[in-house]
């Protein structure tokens, strides 16, 4: 199904007066209003192809209804999100969960609903049917050269799929690690990973990047070969300029100061981008902003400031993607909530009074520095975000509109109540 | 020094039009406006006597200027805060840091600036001059009966001081624990603690409570004898109805769901109250709401809901106190920021649409339940808090007013730049 | 397959001289040698029926070969372990993964290989085929009475299966919790859980216990309704004497002092027993003793001391069970390593010089207390454990014997290389 | 006081027969016995000058008796330790706590008791008397160039003191960080730190190194400017070959895999050395090996293997130092226990069957790899360590000998019971 714009507009119309009141109120206090609205309007977050189905844990998975059963249907779902929020204009494919059998047709289909293809993701953490070697003991870090080769070739194949679809980045997350002391020689594993990544790096088209993700644990529970930002940075700096570090918000040890890492990576020109989600314990993959929205704001505060400092005019120089697991919620609703939380954090960061903040920092006025950030954070910027969406042709309130139009009901009617999407 | 009301009013006057615009805007969206304002106006958070000086860490302490050098000056400082925010009408004494030599005079002095005395706090984690036995290896849990007796007697003495000042609760935090496996017999330590607390319990006046605080670590780094809420609850339930569990927000292991603990303690009638602060790593004792304001809101959400469920009409049935360490900030400014953050969280909790939330919970509409909480949290309630303060005769903006009136400058003039307050 | 004793004996024979040398050496230093050997010989740890297959994570599962395809084959596997280590004389069933269609036949089969049935485990964290209501939003804590009823009835059914097999305990682990703030009313969830457990409690045969497990997170990532020992204890104390708290070593927040919890539960008569495993990050379910063997020793130190203090003559008054996930290792080998680690820790705890330790504690001689524990821990007690096994008719070295007899090779021949056992 | 060798020998004599029995037993199973003993004998761990006094926490400090009141007395204390364990042949000075007023005299005094001077440590986390600028808001990272300059000059002064004493490394630990979001510009702080370190680097003598320590939190509780190994590595690699990363075991977030970091730093030629201690929660600064001795072994396992791989013949290429806080124990006893734990871990690592381990790793035999490490770890190597000490002229049992000779009693007699050493 495809959302017709007039239906969205109809619902917007009912909310317009109330919106206008709220927008006018908040706008009055924003000195850089045009800049904020322009940036919000231009901002997009990619939707991963595996996020349209119900997620699960090792203890089970409770599927919802109307899940997309094909890549085409996944594109359809992202199209729905994009129609509503006008901030999800790309899809990030996971190979082999979503191999496009006919790339040009898929590309055209995506274009129809206003979508392009973001980074492509390889998968060497699961065995695929008819795969010669097992990834039980890792892939790019494997002690056996033959296994590494197989994994390298898979990555190169993924690049090819991506190239056909217009992607320009390969996102690599490795589950490679160990469960027990002694299982692995850390240096050997690191060197093998580097060598494998170098072979993949060689295969990158000129305008491509490779994004090297890190994660401290899970699915391995003693060591992970690319376990923290330092290890990813070390690899990326040895690989070269096309290699950068990808930050998944859930991939950190307890209490990590993520915003500081973001700031330093940006400073070094090594920040690839983000996998957004939220978490309380580990890689919980919850809805963005549902657990610690202030941290999300602080990250965006570093981004806005750091991009300015680097003269990056567009947020598009950084890869933005949701990476959550929708275990209990309707995936589309969850994605809508996530993008909304991201844009709220971005809007709050955009209205920080940076001149005043710099002055407070220069005089070590800690109280004042905190006040300035909280002044932005405590501002109710929802009407700003809504206004930017309205101007872009989206829904004032995407979630309410999704429900009002009974999109899920229609999807269940179309697809049935028991389809299960590929993914975790 | 004492803040004259007319000076505060003058500054309020300048901000009144802007405030009115903001208040009118937010008020329009609040259905239970009167209730919210009444509750905010009635709400008070105690200021501990040791919080008026600069705090430190084991690595050092960087004193500010104009620190209060006596209990009288501490009362003066709390009086300043109360004059500004009208939500700090009590002071919580720490014995022996602040022994009132003339209780009735001190009580009168406090009353003059609108203050009463909240819970009194004992100290058996440091040795005092001329103390017979050392607390190096603990106090109420000590293997030596004589040490326990000394510590029990100190607590009973603290109750006496408190009774003379009109307090009605004894707050007990024990550093007792061990640094190494083998040092302690856990059961023996627990039984000794119970026995000691029972002796203290016996000495409580009829209308008093004893608040049993818990903390997982620091200053002991292997075990703490009252280490978590379960251990505190176990003691409190063995002691009797006058004993309850005190929750210090910083006294938890990483990732603890504090709001759930609060909810259950309230359900069991065992929630004594709070020591408010914020933290990222351990017992960091940072300004309330400076690190994770959403968590603070979630705690208040449980409190508002739980107090309603228990038919508790007044928030005064629970003990509220700041317990932070102002290492880098002006202590008074820090306290003002903390109380403000608490009241914002309380206001947000008060505007949660509980009927809708119950309905969402009853139908497992997780998306909607989140939306309802976020709707309240994302609302900019600062004008509500300011309005309640205005009605109570305080400052629209306590921090800005504190600076505008150059209170610290005056205190330094009065007291000098090198005074050091008692405390940590 | 069944291991013939003479084959084990043959291999023992080759190692006997070396063993004797080692045993004689270590025995010389042990004053309570007979007691230690008797206790080690009597000690048994149950093997869960789901632990005989390869485990997995949410990212996938890499099956090994020769996995048991039926309950009968699982009993066979536990029989192999028991023949080798003589410390695994019981099996703990998980319903519905291993429903015994013919209980008396199953019981007889188990008896043939020297096994009895330990606690039975219910499962309300997954939906079963043809189940009327879904557990997506919980089971015993569910807002809907009908769902709770279904879950209660399942537990009662599990008790019936257990009764037929000679079990005398029901082990309840609830995944019930929430992923997002607002999703759940904590008090409501707790009260529903209590009410459900009361109904199950009513159905317990006279000589049965119900073991209430706790876990802070996973598969729910915001709250778990029985999240810590305090919550489990609260339920168990409200339920009555037959209800106790089960400690799974992996079910704690980072840095929890587990041995202290164990000590207090034992003191209160509320320690049901253990699910053994090891972990570095969360509920990693790694081989027992593979990450932090000193912690395991400290737990056993509390147990030995606490059981003595309560006059518990036999370790059989406490439930002991492995609960690990064998993602990378041969499950049988993993279990053999786990039981060995447990017995080593137990042996070390048995040789602690308790009289000297008490004296050190009584005089706060922290240095000496540490020395005493380390003296026991640093002792190489493997020959003691081997001797106790030898006396019981098992293998001097179970793991090496398992490999020497190529048990896995034979199992693969019998069962094939691609069988997949029920479980996670 | 100075320990006379004949007294140590007398006590050794009494224990010799028992030692011989133990040593002969363990020696029989060690194939590389000579190599192990030679390496153990050559191994030394520096004692920091501030570790000879009782440590404290922010809540207080309970001094013991006979604490050294001068640098001379501290050297005396380290001399005692060295006489006993023959593995503490150097002292690491902390400036300005222990400024040598007469370097050549101090050097001679140290030489008299067999000591040389290890790395010198600067202190810019506390204000010193008559210091022009405050370090309240940091030192090398400070926003104010004048403060940075002062801190740089202090470091250069420390180098000078060190050069006079024969040290060849400067150890830099910075408390610099922030307590609140907004307080700091992370990039600015990093760049200032780099610039300051470059100035210090320029002042290093040719054969010197600078060791850059990292720590995630405390005394700052929101961010630390050199917060993790990645940040330290980034600085060290920008500085040049003389700069390396120093690993303090307590300076990590919960659950960090420290041994992996050690392995990678060693691989990159950037491992400066260690500050040894143990911890359960944060930077607890407990006795080495008292909480998690297996982790200590795993770290040494990486070191032994990595040094071999780099062709490092001598452990002396790496800086080894204790850095603990002796809050409850006699500092000398604590240091003796710490060095013993380190040498036990080292001995265990030296007897790992590396050939077999490599083979197990090459075939992904995880079970066997674990067995090999545990085989070494479970071996009681204490007699090996004692033998190496005996050969070097030390005490078979340093701690027991320390007590038997009543060293502390004598120190109290000499120095009094109330002296307080400089330090934390």
Tab-separated table of C-alpha atoms in Angstrom, chain D residues 220-382:
chain	number	residue	atom	x	y	z
D	220	UNK	CA	35.588	14.169	37.466
D	221	UNK	CA	32.227	12.508	36.971
D	222	UNK	CA	30.984	13.441	33.565
D	223	UNK	CA	34.015	13.315	31.286
D	224	UNK	CA	37.722	12.768	31.598
D	225	UNK	CA	39.891	14.241	28.915
D	226	UNK	CA	42.124	11.178	28.701
D	227	UNK	CA	39.360	8.756	29.467
D	228	UNK	CA	40.197	5.478	27.792
D	229	UNK	CA	43.052	3.650	26.103
D	230	UNK	CA	41.956	4.930	22.700
D	231	UNK	CA	42.337	8.535	23.770
D	232	UNK	CA	45.686	7.847	25.391
D	233	UNK	CA	46.838	5.954	22.315
D	234	UNK	CA	45.731	8.791	20.058
D	235	UNK	CA	47.796	11.248	22.069
D	236	UNK	CA	50.782	8.919	22.324
D	237	UNK	CA	50.810	8.279	18.594
D	238	UNK	CA	50.647	12.002	17.829
D	239	UNK	CA	53.423	12.709	20.321
D	240	UNK	CA	55.941	10.220	19.014
D	241	UNK	CA	57.936	7.161	19.919
D	242	UNK	CA	58.816	8.231	23.424
D	243	UNK	CA	55.172	8.416	24.382
D	244	UNK	CA	53.271	5.333	25.452
D	245	UNK	CA	50.072	4.349	27.192
D	246	UNK	CA	50.044	3.410	30.851
D	247	UNK	CA	47.434	0.912	32.025
D	248	UNK	CA	46.114	1.201	35.571
D	249	UNK	CA	44.033	-1.892	36.196
D	250	UNK	CA	41.380	0.056	38.064
D	251	UNK	CA	40.879	2.692	35.373
D	252	UNK	CA	38.226	1.002	33.268
D	253	UNK	CA	34.490	0.921	32.859
D	254	UNK	CA	32.682	-2.128	34.241
D	255	UNK	CA	33.442	-5.390	32.419
D	256	UNK	CA	36.230	-4.032	30.225
D	257	UNK	CA	38.415	-6.737	28.703
D	258	UNK	CA	41.706	-5.305	29.926
D	259	UNK	CA	43.886	-8.129	28.666
D	260	UNK	CA	42.789	-7.452	25.108
D	261	UNK	CA	43.779	-3.801	25.442
D	262	UNK	CA	47.136	-4.873	26.837
D	263	UNK	CA	47.681	-7.235	23.938
D	264	UNK	CA	46.917	-4.582	21.326
D	265	UNK	CA	49.027	-1.887	22.956
D	266	UNK	CA	51.922	-4.294	23.122
D	267	UNK	CA	51.400	-5.148	19.465
D	268	UNK	CA	51.539	-1.473	18.556
D	269	UNK	CA	54.637	-0.847	20.654
D	270	UNK	CA	52.642	1.530	22.805
D	271	UNK	CA	52.404	-0.284	26.120
D	272	UNK	CA	54.245	1.776	28.710
D	273	UNK	CA	53.464	-0.432	31.650
D	274	UNK	CA	51.113	-0.957	34.554
D	275	UNK	CA	49.754	0.446	37.699
D	276	UNK	CA	48.670	-2.668	39.557
D	277	UNK	CA	45.740	-2.933	41.927
D	278	UNK	CA	42.422	-4.731	42.024
D	279	UNK	CA	38.857	-3.530	42.133
D	280	UNK	CA	35.263	-4.626	42.144
D	281	UNK	CA	33.434	-1.402	41.346
D	282	UNK	CA	35.631	1.430	40.167
D	283	UNK	CA	39.113	2.658	40.937
D	284	UNK	CA	38.918	0.854	44.265
D	285	UNK	CA	42.690	0.539	44.581
D	286	UNK	CA	42.570	-2.731	46.477
D	287	UNK	CA	45.384	-5.212	46.969
D	288	UNK	CA	46.476	-6.743	43.676
D	289	UNK	CA	44.811	-10.090	43.061
D	290	UNK	CA	42.425	-9.790	45.974
D	291	UNK	CA	39.244	-9.604	43.904
D	292	UNK	CA	39.817	-11.209	40.518
D	293	UNK	CA	43.106	-13.134	40.387
D	294	UNK	CA	42.178	-14.933	37.161
D	295	UNK	CA	42.009	-11.628	35.314
D	296	UNK	CA	45.480	-10.810	36.606
D	297	UNK	CA	46.708	-14.131	35.266
D	298	UNK	CA	45.089	-13.465	31.884
D	299	UNK	CA	46.851	-10.123	31.657
D	300	UNK	CA	50.187	-11.756	32.389
D	301	UNK	CA	49.382	-14.439	29.889
D	302	UNK	CA	49.069	-11.734	27.224
D	303	UNK	CA	52.247	-10.084	28.405
D	304	UNK	CA	54.349	-13.216	28.356
D	305	UNK	CA	53.061	-14.166	24.951
D	306	UNK	CA	53.274	-10.664	23.529
D	307	UNK	CA	56.750	-9.952	24.845
D	308	UNK	CA	57.918	-13.204	23.313
D	309	UNK	CA	56.329	-12.256	20.015
D	310	UNK	CA	58.068	-8.884	20.040
D	311	UNK	CA	61.350	-10.473	20.973
D	312	UNK	CA	61.420	-8.633	24.261
D	313	UNK	CA	63.847	-10.595	26.322
D	314	UNK	CA	63.297	-8.810	29.560
D	315	UNK	CA	60.235	-7.858	31.454
D	316	UNK	CA	62.211	-4.759	32.327
D	317	UNK	CA	61.195	-3.177	29.038
D	318	UNK	CA	57.839	-2.568	30.611
D	319	UNK	CA	57.084	-0.381	33.620
D	320	UNK	CA	55.614	-2.275	36.564
D	321	UNK	CA	54.281	-0.476	39.567
D	322	UNK	CA	51.832	-1.008	42.387
D	323	UNK	CA	49.256	1.716	42.712
D	324	UNK	CA	46.852	0.851	45.474
D	325	UNK	CA	45.350	2.638	48.441
D	326	UNK	CA	45.866	0.883	51.730
D	327	UNK	CA	42.847	2.086	53.662
D	328	UNK	CA	42.464	-0.788	56.097
D	329	UNK	CA	45.685	-2.762	55.948
D	330	UNK	CA	49.213	-2.088	57.053
D	331	UNK	CA	50.645	-0.545	53.851
D	332	UNK	CA	53.783	-2.684	53.895
D	333	UNK	CA	51.781	-5.861	54.377
D	334	UNK	CA	49.453	-4.829	51.597
D	335	UNK	CA	52.385	-4.199	49.260
D	336	UNK	CA	53.898	-7.565	50.128
D	337	UNK	CA	50.603	-9.299	49.350
D	338	UNK	CA	50.333	-7.363	46.104
D	339	UNK	CA	53.799	-8.224	44.831
D	340	UNK	CA	53.216	-11.847	45.777
D	341	UNK	CA	49.969	-11.938	43.800
D	342	UNK	CA	51.710	-10.407	40.800
D	343	UNK	CA	54.510	-12.935	40.887
D	344	UNK	CA	52.084	-15.825	41.242
D	345	UNK	CA	50.204	-14.612	38.176
D	346	UNK	CA	53.469	-14.181	36.314
D	347	UNK	CA	54.645	-17.671	37.282
D	348	UNK	CA	51.353	-19.175	36.165
D	349	UNK	CA	51.622	-17.377	32.844
D	350	UNK	CA	55.182	-18.625	32.411
D	351	UNK	CA	54.121	-22.258	32.711
D	352	UNK	CA	51.322	-22.056	30.132
D	353	UNK	CA	51.961	-24.659	27.455
D	354	UNK	CA	52.146	-22.195	24.603
D	355	UNK	CA	52.784	-24.727	21.881
D	356	UNK	CA	49.698	-26.675	22.847
D	357	UNK	CA	47.716	-23.458	23.188
D	358	UNK	CA	48.633	-22.340	19.693
D	359	UNK	CA	47.591	-25.707	18.341
D	360	UNK	CA	44.266	-25.527	20.141
D	361	UNK	CA	43.678	-22.014	18.818
D	362	UNK	CA	44.603	-23.049	15.290
D	363	UNK	CA	41.915	-25.718	15.372
D	364	UNK	CA	39.339	-23.668	17.303
D	365	UNK	CA	39.423	-26.211	20.085
D	366	UNK	CA	37.907	-23.855	22.629
D	367	UNK	CA	37.529	-26.514	25.283
D	368	UNK	CA	41.177	-27.444	25.071
D	369	UNK	CA	42.356	-23.823	24.996
D	370	UNK	CA	40.503	-23.210	28.239
D	371	UNK	CA	41.928	-26.383	29.759
D	372	UNK	CA	45.466	-25.290	28.949
D	373	UNK	CA	45.082	-21.930	30.635
D	374	UNK	CA	43.343	-23.464	33.610
D	375	UNK	CA	45.999	-26.148	33.890
D	376	UNK	CA	48.551	-23.408	34.468
D	377	UNK	CA	46.295	-21.292	36.639
D	378	UNK	CA	45.188	-24.123	38.896
D	379	UNK	CA	48.750	-25.145	39.539
D	380	UNK	CA	49.965	-24.102	42.951
D	381	UNK	CA	53.059	-22.140	41.940
D	382	UNK	CA	53.752	-20.554	45.285
